[in-house]
Coordinates of N, CA and C and ligand atoms in Angstrom, one line a residue:
M1 N -8.2 4.5 -42.2 CA -8.4 3.6 -41.1 C -8.1 2.1 -41.6
R2 N -7.4 1.4 -40.8 CA -7.1 0.0 -41.1 C -8.4 -0.8 -41.0
K3 N -8.6 -1.7 -42.0 CA -9.8 -2.5 -42.0 C -9.4 -4.0 -42.0
N4 N -10.3 -4.9 -41.7 CA -10.1 -6.3 -41.9 C -10.8 -6.6 -43.3
I5 N -10.1 -7.3 -44.1 CA -10.6 -7.6 -45.4 C -10.2 -9.1 -45.8
V6 N -11.2 -9.8 -46.3 CA -10.9 -11.1 -46.8 C -11.3 -11.1 -48.3
A7 N -10.4 -11.3 -49.2 CA -10.7 -11.2 -50.6 C -10.4 -12.5 -51.3
G8 N -11.4 -13.0 -52.1 CA -11.3 -14.3 -52.8 C -10.8 -14.0 -54.2
N9 N -9.7 -14.5 -54.5 CA -9.2 -14.4 -55.9 C -9.5 -15.7 -56.6
W10 N -10.5 -15.6 -57.5 CA -10.9 -16.8 -58.2 C -10.0 -17.2 -59.3
K11 N -9.1 -16.4 -59.7 CA -8.2 -16.7 -60.8 C -9.0 -17.1 -62.1
M12 N -8.4 -17.9 -62.9 CA -9.1 -18.3 -64.1 C -9.9 -19.6 -63.9
N13 N -10.9 -19.4 -62.9 CA -11.8 -20.5 -62.6 C -13.2 -20.0 -62.7
N14 N -14.1 -20.9 -63.0 CA -15.6 -20.7 -62.9 C -16.1 -20.0 -64.2
G15 N -16.9 -20.7 -65.0 CA -17.7 -20.1 -66.0 C -18.9 -19.5 -65.4
L16 N -19.8 -19.1 -66.3 CA -21.0 -18.4 -65.8 C -21.9 -19.2 -64.8
I17 N -22.1 -20.5 -65.2 CA -23.0 -21.3 -64.3 C -22.3 -21.5 -62.9
Q18 N -21.0 -21.8 -63.0 CA -20.3 -22.1 -61.7 C -20.2 -20.8 -60.9
T19 N -20.1 -19.6 -61.6 CA -20.1 -18.4 -60.9 C -21.5 -18.1 -60.2
E20 N -22.5 -18.4 -60.9 CA -23.9 -18.3 -60.3 C -24.0 -19.2 -59.1
T21 N -23.6 -20.4 -59.2 CA -23.7 -21.4 -58.1 C -22.9 -20.9 -56.9
L22 N -21.6 -20.6 -57.2 CA -20.8 -20.2 -56.0 C -21.3 -18.9 -55.3
I23 N -21.8 -18.0 -56.1 CA -22.3 -16.8 -55.5 C -23.6 -17.1 -54.7
S24 N -24.4 -18.0 -55.2 CA -25.6 -18.3 -54.4 C -25.2 -19.1 -53.1
E25 N -24.2 -19.9 -53.2 CA -23.7 -20.6 -52.0 C -23.1 -19.6 -51.0
L26 N -22.3 -18.6 -51.5 CA -21.7 -17.6 -50.7 C -22.8 -16.8 -49.9
K27 N -23.9 -16.5 -50.6 CA -25.0 -15.7 -50.0 C -25.7 -16.5 -48.9
Q28 N -25.6 -17.8 -48.9 CA -26.2 -18.6 -47.8 C -25.3 -18.7 -46.6
Q29 N -24.1 -18.2 -46.7 CA -23.2 -18.3 -45.5 C -23.5 -17.1 -44.5
T30 N -23.2 -17.3 -43.3 CA -23.4 -16.3 -42.3 C -22.1 -15.7 -41.9
K31 N -22.1 -14.3 -42.0 CA -20.9 -13.6 -41.6 C -21.0 -13.2 -40.1
T32 N -20.0 -13.7 -39.4 CA -20.0 -13.3 -37.9 C -18.9 -12.4 -37.6
S33 N -18.0 -12.0 -38.6 CA -16.9 -11.1 -38.3 C -17.2 -9.8 -38.9
N34 N -16.3 -8.8 -38.6 CA -16.5 -7.5 -39.2 C -15.7 -7.3 -40.5
A35 N -15.1 -8.4 -41.0 CA -14.3 -8.3 -42.2 C -15.1 -7.9 -43.5
E36 N -14.5 -7.0 -44.3 CA -15.1 -6.7 -45.6 C -14.8 -7.9 -46.5
V37 N -15.8 -8.3 -47.3 CA -15.6 -9.5 -48.2 C -15.6 -9.0 -49.6
M38 N -14.5 -9.5 -50.3 CA -14.4 -9.2 -51.7 C -14.3 -10.5 -52.5
I39 N -14.9 -10.6 -53.7 CA -14.6 -11.7 -54.6 C -14.1 -11.2 -55.9
A40 N -13.2 -11.9 -56.5 CA -12.7 -11.5 -57.8 C -12.9 -12.6 -58.9
P41 N -14.0 -12.6 -59.5 CA -14.3 -13.5 -60.6 C -13.5 -13.0 -61.9
T42 N -13.5 -13.9 -62.9 CA -12.8 -13.5 -64.1 C -13.6 -12.4 -64.9
F43 N -13.0 -11.7 -65.8 CA -13.6 -10.5 -66.5 C -15.0 -10.8 -67.0
T44 N -15.2 -12.0 -67.7 CA -16.5 -12.3 -68.3 C -17.6 -12.4 -67.4
N45 N -17.3 -12.7 -66.1 CA -18.4 -12.8 -65.1 C -18.5 -11.7 -64.1
L46 N -17.8 -10.6 -64.3 CA -17.8 -9.5 -63.4 C -19.2 -8.8 -63.4
W47 N -19.8 -8.6 -64.5 CA -21.0 -7.9 -64.6 C -22.1 -8.7 -63.9
H48 N -22.2 -10.0 -64.2 CA -23.2 -10.9 -63.6 C -23.0 -10.9 -62.1
A49 N -21.7 -11.1 -61.7 CA -21.4 -11.2 -60.2 C -21.8 -9.9 -59.5
F50 N -21.5 -8.8 -60.2 CA -21.8 -7.5 -59.6 C -23.3 -7.3 -59.4
Q51 N -24.1 -7.7 -60.5 CA -25.5 -7.6 -60.4 C -26.1 -8.5 -59.3
S52 N -25.6 -9.7 -59.2 CA -26.2 -10.6 -58.3 C -25.7 -10.4 -56.8
T53 N -24.8 -9.5 -56.6 CA -24.4 -9.3 -55.2 C -24.8 -7.9 -54.7
R54 N -25.5 -7.2 -55.5 CA -25.8 -5.8 -55.2 C -26.4 -5.5 -53.9
Q55 N -27.2 -6.5 -53.4 CA -27.9 -6.3 -52.1 C -27.1 -7.0 -51.0
D56 N -26.0 -7.5 -51.3 CA -25.2 -8.3 -50.3 C -24.0 -7.6 -49.8
D57 N -23.4 -8.1 -48.8 CA -22.2 -7.6 -48.2 C -21.0 -8.1 -48.8
I58 N -21.0 -8.2 -50.2 CA -19.9 -8.8 -50.9 C -19.5 -7.8 -52.0
E59 N -18.2 -7.4 -52.1 CA -17.8 -6.5 -53.2 C -17.2 -7.3 -54.3
V60 N -17.6 -7.1 -55.5 CA -17.0 -7.7 -56.6 C -15.9 -6.9 -57.2
V61 N -14.7 -7.5 -57.3 CA -13.5 -6.7 -57.8 C -12.9 -7.4 -59.0
A62 N -12.0 -6.7 -59.7 CA -11.4 -7.3 -60.9 C -10.0 -7.8 -60.5
Q63 N -9.5 -8.8 -61.3 CA -8.2 -9.4 -61.0 C -7.1 -8.6 -61.7
N64 N -7.4 -7.7 -62.6 CA -6.3 -7.1 -63.4 C -6.9 -6.0 -64.2
M65 N -6.1 -5.1 -64.8 CA -6.6 -4.2 -65.8 C -5.4 -3.6 -66.6
H66 N -5.7 -3.0 -67.7 CA -4.6 -2.3 -68.4 C -4.4 -0.9 -68.0
F67 N -3.2 -0.3 -68.3 CA -3.0 1.1 -67.8 C -3.5 2.1 -68.8
A68 N -3.8 1.7 -70.0 CA -4.2 2.7 -71.0 C -5.7 2.9 -70.8
E69 N -6.2 4.1 -71.3 CA -7.6 4.5 -71.2 C -8.4 3.6 -72.2
N70 N -7.9 3.5 -73.4 CA -8.6 2.7 -74.5 C -7.6 2.6 -75.6
G71 N -8.0 2.0 -76.7 CA -7.1 1.9 -77.9 C -6.7 0.5 -78.3
A72 N -5.6 0.5 -79.1 CA -5.2 -0.8 -79.8 C -4.5 -1.7 -78.8
Y73 N -5.2 -2.3 -77.9 CA -4.5 -3.2 -77.0 C -5.4 -4.5 -76.9
T74 N -5.3 -5.2 -78.0 CA -6.2 -6.4 -78.1 C -6.2 -7.3 -76.9
G75 N -7.4 -7.6 -76.4 CA -7.5 -8.5 -75.3 C -7.5 -7.9 -73.9
E76 N -7.3 -6.6 -73.9 CA -7.2 -5.9 -72.6 C -8.4 -5.2 -72.1
V77 N -8.5 -4.8 -70.9 CA -9.6 -4.2 -70.2 C -9.1 -3.0 -69.4
S78 N -9.8 -1.9 -69.6 CA -9.3 -0.6 -68.9 C -10.1 -0.3 -67.6
A79 N -9.5 0.6 -66.9 CA -10.1 1.1 -65.6 C -11.5 1.6 -65.9
S80 N -11.7 2.4 -67.0 CA -13.0 3.0 -67.3 C -14.0 2.0 -67.7
M81 N -13.5 0.9 -68.3 CA -14.5 -0.2 -68.6 C -15.0 -0.9 -67.3
L82 N -14.1 -1.1 -66.4 CA -14.4 -1.7 -65.1 C -15.4 -0.8 -64.4
K83 N -15.1 0.5 -64.4 CA -15.9 1.5 -63.7 C -17.3 1.5 -64.3
S84 N -17.3 1.3 -65.6 CA -18.6 1.5 -66.4 C -19.6 0.4 -66.0
I85 N -19.1 -0.7 -65.4 CA -20.0 -1.8 -64.9 C -20.1 -1.8 -63.4
G86 N -19.6 -0.8 -62.8 CA -19.7 -0.7 -61.3 C -18.6 -1.2 -60.5
I87 N -17.5 -1.7 -61.1 CA -16.4 -2.2 -60.4 C -15.6 -1.1 -59.8
Q88 N -15.3 -1.1 -58.5 CA -14.6 0.0 -57.9 C -13.2 -0.4 -57.4
T89 N -12.9 -1.7 -57.5 CA -11.6 -2.2 -56.9 C -10.9 -3.1 -57.9
V90 N -9.6 -3.0 -57.9 CA -8.9 -3.9 -58.8 C -7.6 -4.5 -58.1
I91 N -7.4 -5.8 -58.3 CA -6.2 -6.4 -57.8 C -5.1 -6.1 -58.8
L92 N -3.9 -5.6 -58.4 CA -2.8 -5.4 -59.3 C -1.6 -6.1 -58.8
G93 N -0.7 -6.6 -59.7 CA 0.6 -7.1 -59.3 C 0.6 -8.5 -58.8
H94 N -0.5 -9.2 -59.0 CA -0.4 -10.6 -58.5 C 0.8 -11.3 -59.0
S95 N 1.4 -12.2 -58.3 CA 2.6 -12.8 -58.7 C 2.5 -13.6 -60.0
E96 N 1.2 -14.1 -60.2 CA 1.0 -14.9 -61.5 C 1.0 -13.9 -62.7
R97 N 0.6 -12.7 -62.5 CA 0.7 -11.7 -63.5 C 2.1 -11.3 -63.8
R98 N 2.9 -11.2 -62.7 CA 4.3 -10.8 -62.8 C 5.1 -12.0 -63.5
A99 N 4.8 -13.2 -63.1 CA 5.5 -14.4 -63.6 C 5.2 -14.8 -65.0
Y100 N 3.8 -14.8 -65.3 CA 3.4 -15.4 -66.6 C 3.1 -14.3 -67.7
F101 N 2.9 -13.0 -67.2 CA 2.5 -12.0 -68.2 C 3.4 -10.8 -68.2
N102 N 4.6 -11.1 -67.7 CA 5.7 -10.1 -67.8 C 5.4 -8.7 -67.1
E103 N 4.6 -8.7 -66.1 CA 4.3 -7.4 -65.5 C 5.5 -7.1 -64.6
T104 N 5.9 -5.8 -64.7 CA 7.1 -5.4 -64.0 C 6.7 -4.3 -63.0
D105 N 7.6 -3.9 -62.2 CA 7.4 -2.9 -61.2 C 7.0 -1.6 -62.0
E106 N 7.6 -1.4 -63.1 CA 7.4 -0.2 -63.9 C 6.0 -0.2 -64.5
S107 N 5.6 -1.3 -65.1 CA 4.3 -1.3 -65.8 C 3.2 -1.3 -64.7
L108 N 3.5 -1.9 -63.5 CA 2.5 -1.8 -62.4 C 2.4 -0.4 -61.9
A109 N 3.4 0.4 -61.9 CA 3.3 1.8 -61.4 C 2.3 2.5 -62.4
Q110 N 2.4 2.2 -63.7 CA 1.5 2.8 -64.6 C 0.0 2.4 -64.3
K111 N -0.1 1.1 -64.0 CA -1.5 0.6 -63.7 C -2.0 1.2 -62.5
V112 N -1.2 1.4 -61.5 CA -1.6 2.0 -60.2 C -2.1 3.4 -60.5
D113 N -1.3 4.2 -61.3 CA -1.7 5.5 -61.7 C -3.0 5.6 -62.4
A114 N -3.2 4.6 -63.3 CA -4.5 4.6 -64.1 C -5.6 4.3 -63.2
A115 N -5.5 3.4 -62.3 CA -6.6 3.0 -61.4 C -6.9 4.2 -60.5
L116 N -5.9 4.9 -60.0 CA -6.1 6.0 -59.1 C -6.7 7.2 -59.8
E117 N -6.4 7.4 -61.1 CA -7.0 8.4 -61.9 C -8.5 8.2 -62.0
H118 N -8.9 7.0 -61.9 CA -10.3 6.6 -61.9 C -10.9 6.5 -60.5
D119 N -10.1 6.9 -59.6 CA -10.6 6.8 -58.2 C -11.0 5.4 -57.8
M120 N -10.2 4.4 -58.3 CA -10.5 3.0 -57.9 C -9.7 2.7 -56.7
R121 N -10.1 1.7 -56.0 CA -9.3 1.1 -54.9 C -8.5 0.0 -55.5
I122 N -7.3 -0.1 -55.0 CA -6.3 -1.1 -55.5 C -5.9 -2.1 -54.4
V123 N -5.9 -3.4 -54.7 CA -5.3 -4.4 -53.8 C -4.0 -4.7 -54.5
F124 N -2.9 -4.1 -53.9 CA -1.6 -4.2 -54.6 C -0.8 -5.4 -54.0
C125 N -0.4 -6.4 -54.9 CA 0.2 -7.6 -54.4 C 1.7 -7.5 -54.7
F126 N 2.5 -8.2 -53.9 CA 3.9 -8.3 -54.0 C 4.4 -9.4 -53.1
G127 N 5.6 -9.8 -53.3 CA 6.2 -10.9 -52.4 C 7.4 -11.5 -53.0
E128 N 8.2 -12.1 -52.1 CA 9.5 -12.6 -52.6 C 9.3 -14.1 -53.1
E129 N 10.3 -14.5 -53.9 CA 10.3 -15.9 -54.4 C 11.1 -16.7 -53.3
L130 N 11.0 -18.0 -53.5 CA 11.7 -18.9 -52.5 C 13.2 -18.6 -52.5
S131 N 13.8 -18.4 -53.7 CA 15.2 -18.2 -53.7 C 15.6 -16.9 -53.0
D132 N 14.7 -15.9 -53.0 CA 15.0 -14.7 -52.2 C 15.0 -15.0 -50.7
R133 N 14.1 -15.8 -50.3 CA 14.0 -16.0 -48.9 C 15.2 -16.9 -48.5
K134 N 15.5 -17.9 -49.3 CA 16.7 -18.8 -49.0 C 18.0 -18.0 -48.8
S135 N 18.1 -16.9 -49.7 CA 19.3 -16.1 -49.6 C 19.2 -14.9 -48.6
G136 N 18.1 -14.9 -47.9 CA 17.9 -13.8 -46.9 C 17.6 -12.5 -47.5
N137 N 17.1 -12.5 -48.7 CA 16.9 -11.2 -49.4 C 15.4 -10.8 -49.4
E138 N 14.6 -11.5 -48.6 CA 13.1 -11.2 -48.8 C 12.8 -9.8 -48.5
E139 N 13.4 -9.2 -47.5 CA 13.0 -7.8 -47.1 C 13.4 -6.8 -48.3
A140 N 14.6 -7.1 -48.8 CA 15.1 -6.2 -49.8 C 14.2 -6.3 -51.1
V141 N 13.8 -7.5 -51.4 CA 12.9 -7.6 -52.6 C 11.6 -6.9 -52.4
V142 N 11.0 -7.2 -51.2 CA 9.7 -6.6 -50.9 C 9.8 -5.0 -50.9
E143 N 10.8 -4.5 -50.3 CA 11.0 -3.1 -50.2 C 11.1 -2.5 -51.6
S144 N 11.9 -3.2 -52.5 CA 12.1 -2.7 -53.8 C 10.8 -2.7 -54.6
Q145 N 10.0 -3.8 -54.5 CA 8.7 -3.9 -55.2 C 7.8 -2.7 -54.7
I146 N 7.7 -2.5 -53.4 CA 6.9 -1.4 -52.9 C 7.4 0.0 -53.4
K147 N 8.7 0.2 -53.3 CA 9.2 1.5 -53.7 C 9.0 1.8 -55.2
K148 N 9.3 0.8 -56.0 CA 9.2 1.0 -57.5 C 7.8 1.3 -58.0
A149 N 6.8 0.6 -57.4 CA 5.5 0.7 -57.9 C 4.6 1.8 -57.2
L150 N 5.0 2.1 -56.0 CA 4.1 3.0 -55.2 C 4.7 4.3 -54.6
F151 N 6.1 4.4 -54.5 CA 6.7 5.5 -53.8 C 6.6 6.8 -54.6
H152 N 6.2 6.8 -55.8 CA 6.0 8.0 -56.6 C 4.7 8.7 -56.2
L153 N 3.8 8.0 -55.4 CA 2.5 8.5 -55.1 C 2.5 9.6 -54.0
D154 N 1.5 10.5 -54.1 CA 1.3 11.4 -52.9 C 0.7 10.6 -51.8
A155 N 0.9 11.1 -50.6 CA 0.3 10.5 -49.4 C -1.2 10.3 -49.6
S156 N -1.8 11.3 -50.2 CA -3.3 11.2 -50.3 C -3.8 10.0 -51.1
A157 N -2.9 9.4 -51.9 CA -3.4 8.2 -52.7 C -3.6 7.0 -51.8
Y158 N -2.9 7.0 -50.7 CA -2.9 5.7 -49.9 C -4.3 5.3 -49.3
K159 N -5.2 6.3 -49.3 CA -6.5 5.9 -48.8 C -7.2 4.9 -49.7
N160 N -6.7 4.9 -51.0 CA -7.3 4.0 -52.0 C -6.5 2.7 -52.1
I161 N -5.5 2.5 -51.3 CA -4.6 1.3 -51.5 C -4.7 0.3 -50.3
V162 N -4.8 -0.9 -50.7 CA -4.7 -2.0 -49.7 C -3.5 -2.8 -50.2
L163 N -2.6 -3.3 -49.3 CA -1.4 -4.0 -49.7 C -1.7 -5.5 -49.4
A164 N -1.1 -6.4 -50.3 CA -1.3 -7.8 -50.1 C 0.1 -8.5 -50.2
Y165 N 0.7 -8.9 -49.1 CA 2.0 -9.6 -49.1 C 1.7 -11.0 -49.4
E166 N 2.3 -11.5 -50.5 CA 2.1 -12.9 -50.9 C 3.4 -13.5 -51.3
P167 N 4.0 -14.2 -50.3 CA 5.3 -14.9 -50.7 C 5.0 -15.9 -51.8
V168 N 5.7 -15.8 -52.9 CA 5.4 -16.6 -54.1 C 5.5 -18.1 -53.7
W169 N 6.4 -18.5 -52.8 CA 6.6 -19.9 -52.5 C 5.4 -20.4 -51.7
A170 N 4.5 -19.6 -51.2 CA 3.4 -20.1 -50.4 C 2.1 -20.1 -51.3
I171 N 2.1 -19.6 -52.5 CA 0.9 -19.5 -53.3 C 0.5 -20.8 -54.0
G172 N -0.6 -21.3 -53.6 CA -1.1 -22.6 -54.2 C -0.2 -23.8 -54.0
T173 N 0.7 -23.7 -53.0 CA 1.6 -24.8 -52.7 C 1.2 -25.6 -51.5
G174 N 0.3 -25.1 -50.7 CA 0.0 -25.7 -49.5 C 0.9 -25.3 -48.4
E175 N 2.0 -24.6 -48.8 CA 3.0 -24.2 -47.8 C 2.7 -22.8 -47.4
T176 N 2.4 -22.5 -46.1 CA 2.0 -21.2 -45.7 C 3.2 -20.6 -45.0
A177 N 3.4 -19.3 -45.1 CA 4.3 -18.6 -44.2 C 3.9 -18.8 -42.8
S178 N 4.8 -19.0 -41.8 CA 4.3 -19.1 -40.5 C 3.7 -17.8 -40.0
P179 N 2.8 -17.8 -39.1 CA 2.2 -16.6 -38.6 C 3.3 -15.6 -38.2
E180 N 4.4 -16.1 -37.7 CA 5.5 -15.2 -37.3 C 6.2 -14.6 -38.5
Q181 N 6.4 -15.4 -39.5 CA 7.0 -14.9 -40.8 C 6.1 -13.8 -41.4
A182 N 4.8 -14.1 -41.4 CA 3.9 -13.1 -41.9 C 3.9 -11.8 -41.1
Q183 N 3.9 -11.9 -39.8 CA 3.9 -10.8 -38.9 C 5.2 -10.0 -39.1
D184 N 6.3 -10.7 -39.2 CA 7.6 -10.0 -39.3 C 7.6 -9.1 -40.6
M185 N 7.1 -9.8 -41.7 CA 7.2 -9.0 -43.0 C 6.1 -7.9 -43.0
H186 N 5.0 -8.1 -42.4 CA 4.0 -7.0 -42.4 C 4.5 -5.8 -41.5
A187 N 5.2 -6.1 -40.5 CA 5.8 -5.1 -39.6 C 6.8 -4.3 -40.5
F188 N 7.6 -5.1 -41.2 CA 8.7 -4.5 -42.1 C 8.0 -3.6 -43.2
I189 N 6.9 -4.0 -43.7 CA 6.2 -3.3 -44.7 C 5.7 -1.9 -44.1
R190 N 5.2 -2.0 -42.9 CA 4.7 -0.8 -42.3 C 5.9 0.2 -42.0
K191 N 7.0 -0.4 -41.6 CA 8.2 0.4 -41.4 C 8.7 1.1 -42.7
T192 N 8.6 0.3 -43.8 CA 9.0 0.9 -45.1 C 8.1 2.0 -45.4
L193 N 6.8 1.9 -45.3 CA 5.9 3.0 -45.6 C 6.1 4.2 -44.6
E194 N 6.4 3.9 -43.4 CA 6.6 5.0 -42.4 C 7.8 5.8 -42.8
S195 N 8.8 5.1 -43.3 CA 10.1 5.9 -43.7 C 9.8 7.0 -44.7
K196 N 8.8 6.8 -45.5 CA 8.5 7.8 -46.5 C 7.3 8.7 -46.2
Y197 N 6.3 8.0 -45.7 CA 5.0 8.7 -45.5 C 4.6 9.0 -44.1
G198 N 5.4 8.5 -43.1 CA 5.1 8.8 -41.7 C 4.2 7.8 -41.1
H199 N 4.1 8.0 -39.8 CA 3.5 7.0 -38.9 C 2.0 6.7 -39.2
T200 N 1.2 7.8 -39.5 CA -0.2 7.6 -39.6 C -0.6 6.8 -40.8
I201 N 0.1 7.1 -41.9 CA -0.3 6.3 -43.2 C 0.2 4.9 -43.0
A202 N 1.3 4.7 -42.4 CA 1.8 3.3 -42.2 C 0.9 2.5 -41.3
D203 N 0.5 3.2 -40.2 CA -0.4 2.5 -39.2 C -1.8 2.3 -39.7
D204 N -2.3 3.2 -40.6 CA -3.6 3.0 -41.2 C -3.7 2.0 -42.3
M205 N -2.6 1.6 -42.9 CA -2.6 0.8 -44.1 C -3.1 -0.6 -43.7
T206 N -4.0 -1.1 -44.6 CA -4.5 -2.4 -44.5 C -3.6 -3.3 -45.2
I207 N -3.0 -4.3 -44.5 CA -2.1 -5.2 -45.2 C -2.6 -6.7 -45.0
L208 N -2.9 -7.3 -46.2 CA -3.4 -8.6 -46.2 C -2.2 -9.6 -46.4
Y209 N -2.4 -10.8 -45.9 CA -1.5 -11.9 -46.2 C -2.1 -12.8 -47.2
G210 N -1.4 -13.3 -48.2 CA -1.9 -14.4 -49.1 C -0.9 -15.5 -49.3
G211 N -1.4 -16.7 -49.5 CA -0.5 -17.8 -49.7 C -1.0 -19.0 -48.9
S212 N -1.8 -19.9 -49.5 CA -2.3 -21.1 -48.8 C -3.0 -20.8 -47.5
V213 N -3.8 -19.7 -47.4 CA -4.6 -19.5 -46.2 C -5.8 -20.4 -46.3
K214 N -6.1 -21.1 -45.3 CA -7.2 -22.1 -45.2 C -8.0 -21.9 -43.9
P215 N -9.1 -22.6 -43.8 CA -9.9 -22.5 -42.6 C -9.0 -22.9 -41.4
G216 N -8.2 -23.8 -41.5 CA -7.4 -24.4 -40.4 C -6.3 -23.4 -39.9
N217 N -5.8 -22.5 -40.8 CA -4.7 -21.7 -40.3 C -5.0 -20.2 -40.3
A218 N -6.2 -19.8 -40.7 CA -6.6 -18.4 -40.8 C -6.6 -17.7 -39.5
K219 N -7.1 -18.3 -38.5 CA -7.3 -17.7 -37.2 C -5.9 -17.3 -36.6
E220 N -5.0 -18.2 -36.7 CA -3.6 -17.9 -36.2 C -2.9 -16.8 -36.9
I221 N -3.1 -16.8 -38.3 CA -2.4 -15.8 -39.1 C -3.1 -14.4 -38.8
F222 N -4.4 -14.4 -38.8 CA -5.1 -13.1 -38.6 C -5.0 -12.6 -37.1
S223 N -4.5 -13.4 -36.2 CA -4.3 -13.0 -34.8 C -3.1 -12.1 -34.7
K224 N -2.3 -12.1 -35.7 CA -1.0 -11.2 -35.6 C -1.4 -9.8 -35.8
P225 N -0.7 -8.9 -35.0 CA -1.2 -7.5 -35.0 C -1.1 -6.7 -36.3
D226 N -0.1 -7.1 -37.1 CA 0.0 -6.4 -38.4 C -0.6 -7.1 -39.6
V227 N -1.3 -8.2 -39.4 CA -2.0 -8.9 -40.5 C -3.5 -8.5 -40.4
D228 N -4.0 -7.8 -41.4 CA -5.3 -7.3 -41.4 C -6.3 -8.1 -42.2
G229 N -5.9 -9.2 -42.8 CA -6.8 -10.0 -43.6 C -6.1 -10.9 -44.5
G230 N -6.8 -11.4 -45.5 CA -6.2 -12.3 -46.4 C -6.6 -12.2 -47.8
L231 N -5.7 -12.6 -48.7 CA -6.1 -12.7 -50.2 C -6.0 -14.2 -50.4
I232 N -7.2 -14.8 -50.7 CA -7.4 -16.2 -50.7 C -7.6 -16.8 -52.1
G233 N -6.8 -17.8 -52.5 CA -7.0 -18.4 -53.8 C -7.8 -19.6 -53.7
G234 N -7.2 -20.8 -53.6 CA -7.9 -22.1 -53.6 C -9.1 -22.2 -52.7
A235 N -8.9 -21.7 -51.5 CA -10.0 -21.8 -50.5 C -11.2 -20.9 -50.8
A236 N -11.0 -19.9 -51.7 CA -12.1 -19.0 -52.0 C -13.1 -19.7 -53.0
L237 N -12.7 -20.8 -53.5 CA -13.6 -21.5 -54.5 C -14.7 -22.4 -53.8
K238 N -14.6 -22.5 -52.5 CA -15.6 -23.2 -51.7 C -16.2 -22.3 -50.7
A239 N -17.5 -22.1 -50.9 CA -18.2 -21.1 -50.0 C -18.0 -21.3 -48.5
E240 N -18.1 -22.5 -48.1 CA -18.0 -22.8 -46.7 C -16.6 -22.5 -46.2
D241 N -15.6 -22.9 -46.9 CA -14.2 -22.6 -46.6 C -13.9 -21.1 -46.5
F242 N -14.4 -20.5 -47.6 CA -14.2 -19.0 -47.7 C -14.8 -18.3 -46.5
Y243 N -16.0 -18.6 -46.1 CA -16.6 -17.9 -45.0 C -16.0 -18.4 -43.6
A244 N -15.5 -19.6 -43.6 CA -14.7 -20.0 -42.4 C -13.5 -19.0 -42.2
I245 N -12.9 -18.7 -43.3 CA -11.8 -17.7 -43.2 C -12.3 -16.3 -42.9
V246 N -13.4 -15.9 -43.6 CA -13.9 -14.6 -43.3 C -14.3 -14.5 -41.8
N247 N -14.8 -15.5 -41.2 CA -15.2 -15.5 -39.8 C -14.1 -15.9 -38.8
A248 N -12.8 -16.0 -39.4 CA -11.7 -16.3 -38.5 C -11.3 -15.1 -37.7
F249 N -11.8 -13.9 -38.0 CA -11.4 -12.7 -37.2 C -12.2 -12.8 -35.8
Ligands
PGA301 P1 -3.7 -19.7 -52.6 O1 -3.6 -18.4 -53.6 O2 -4.6 -19.3 -51.5 O3 -4.4 -20.7 -53.5 O4 -2.3 -20.0 -52.2 C1 -3.4 -17.1 -53.0 C2 -3.3 -16.1 -54.1 O5 -2.8 -16.4 -55.2 O6 -3.8 -14.9 -54.0

């Protein structure tokens, strides 16, 4: 079933005290929409965030994980480690991971498999760069990212997957894709899924848009029929702004 989801990606922001403060501010907000709410603090604060939101309508999710189960991978965190502290969902393939940490479609496919082996939910991110859009290649790039990381999966895996289309040129830049650009790409993503997995899986897929979503533009973006929610960076760091977006449905 398609859901509305608003996920806050905190990126490398907020130490323990700021995490506590932001969570208590989030808890004071009123939710008037049916959207599921996720927040993704950094690894060191996941346990604390998980504990302090247990009674609330907020899911704490991870920003990344390694594909191996355990072993000599200094500095990395595995799916089973996340599960061991109660984390059920992981964001994979964020463009910052791809750009700064050399994550490739192939290594992301391994991470997807590892997360699914642990029955985790995945928010899988992808999106074209500005040069791709300028040269009219945005659909080809997105199609290739989806196929390479996800098309080896059985249809049954898709109940654990949420997609997040994030055009790289719109992330943290203040420049948003127009609601029409988002809608066109989301419809294309559904068509791509349908070509391999059929209508039901494509139609049921939750597809988020990410890239400079703010309280002022969320309503218009979320009003598009194929946009099911948002992955929010900057605006997720302010409780009022984040809930204005959550309540934009
Ligand atoms: P932004 O980030 O909302 O700050 O553009 C979105 C994201 O990176 O997920």
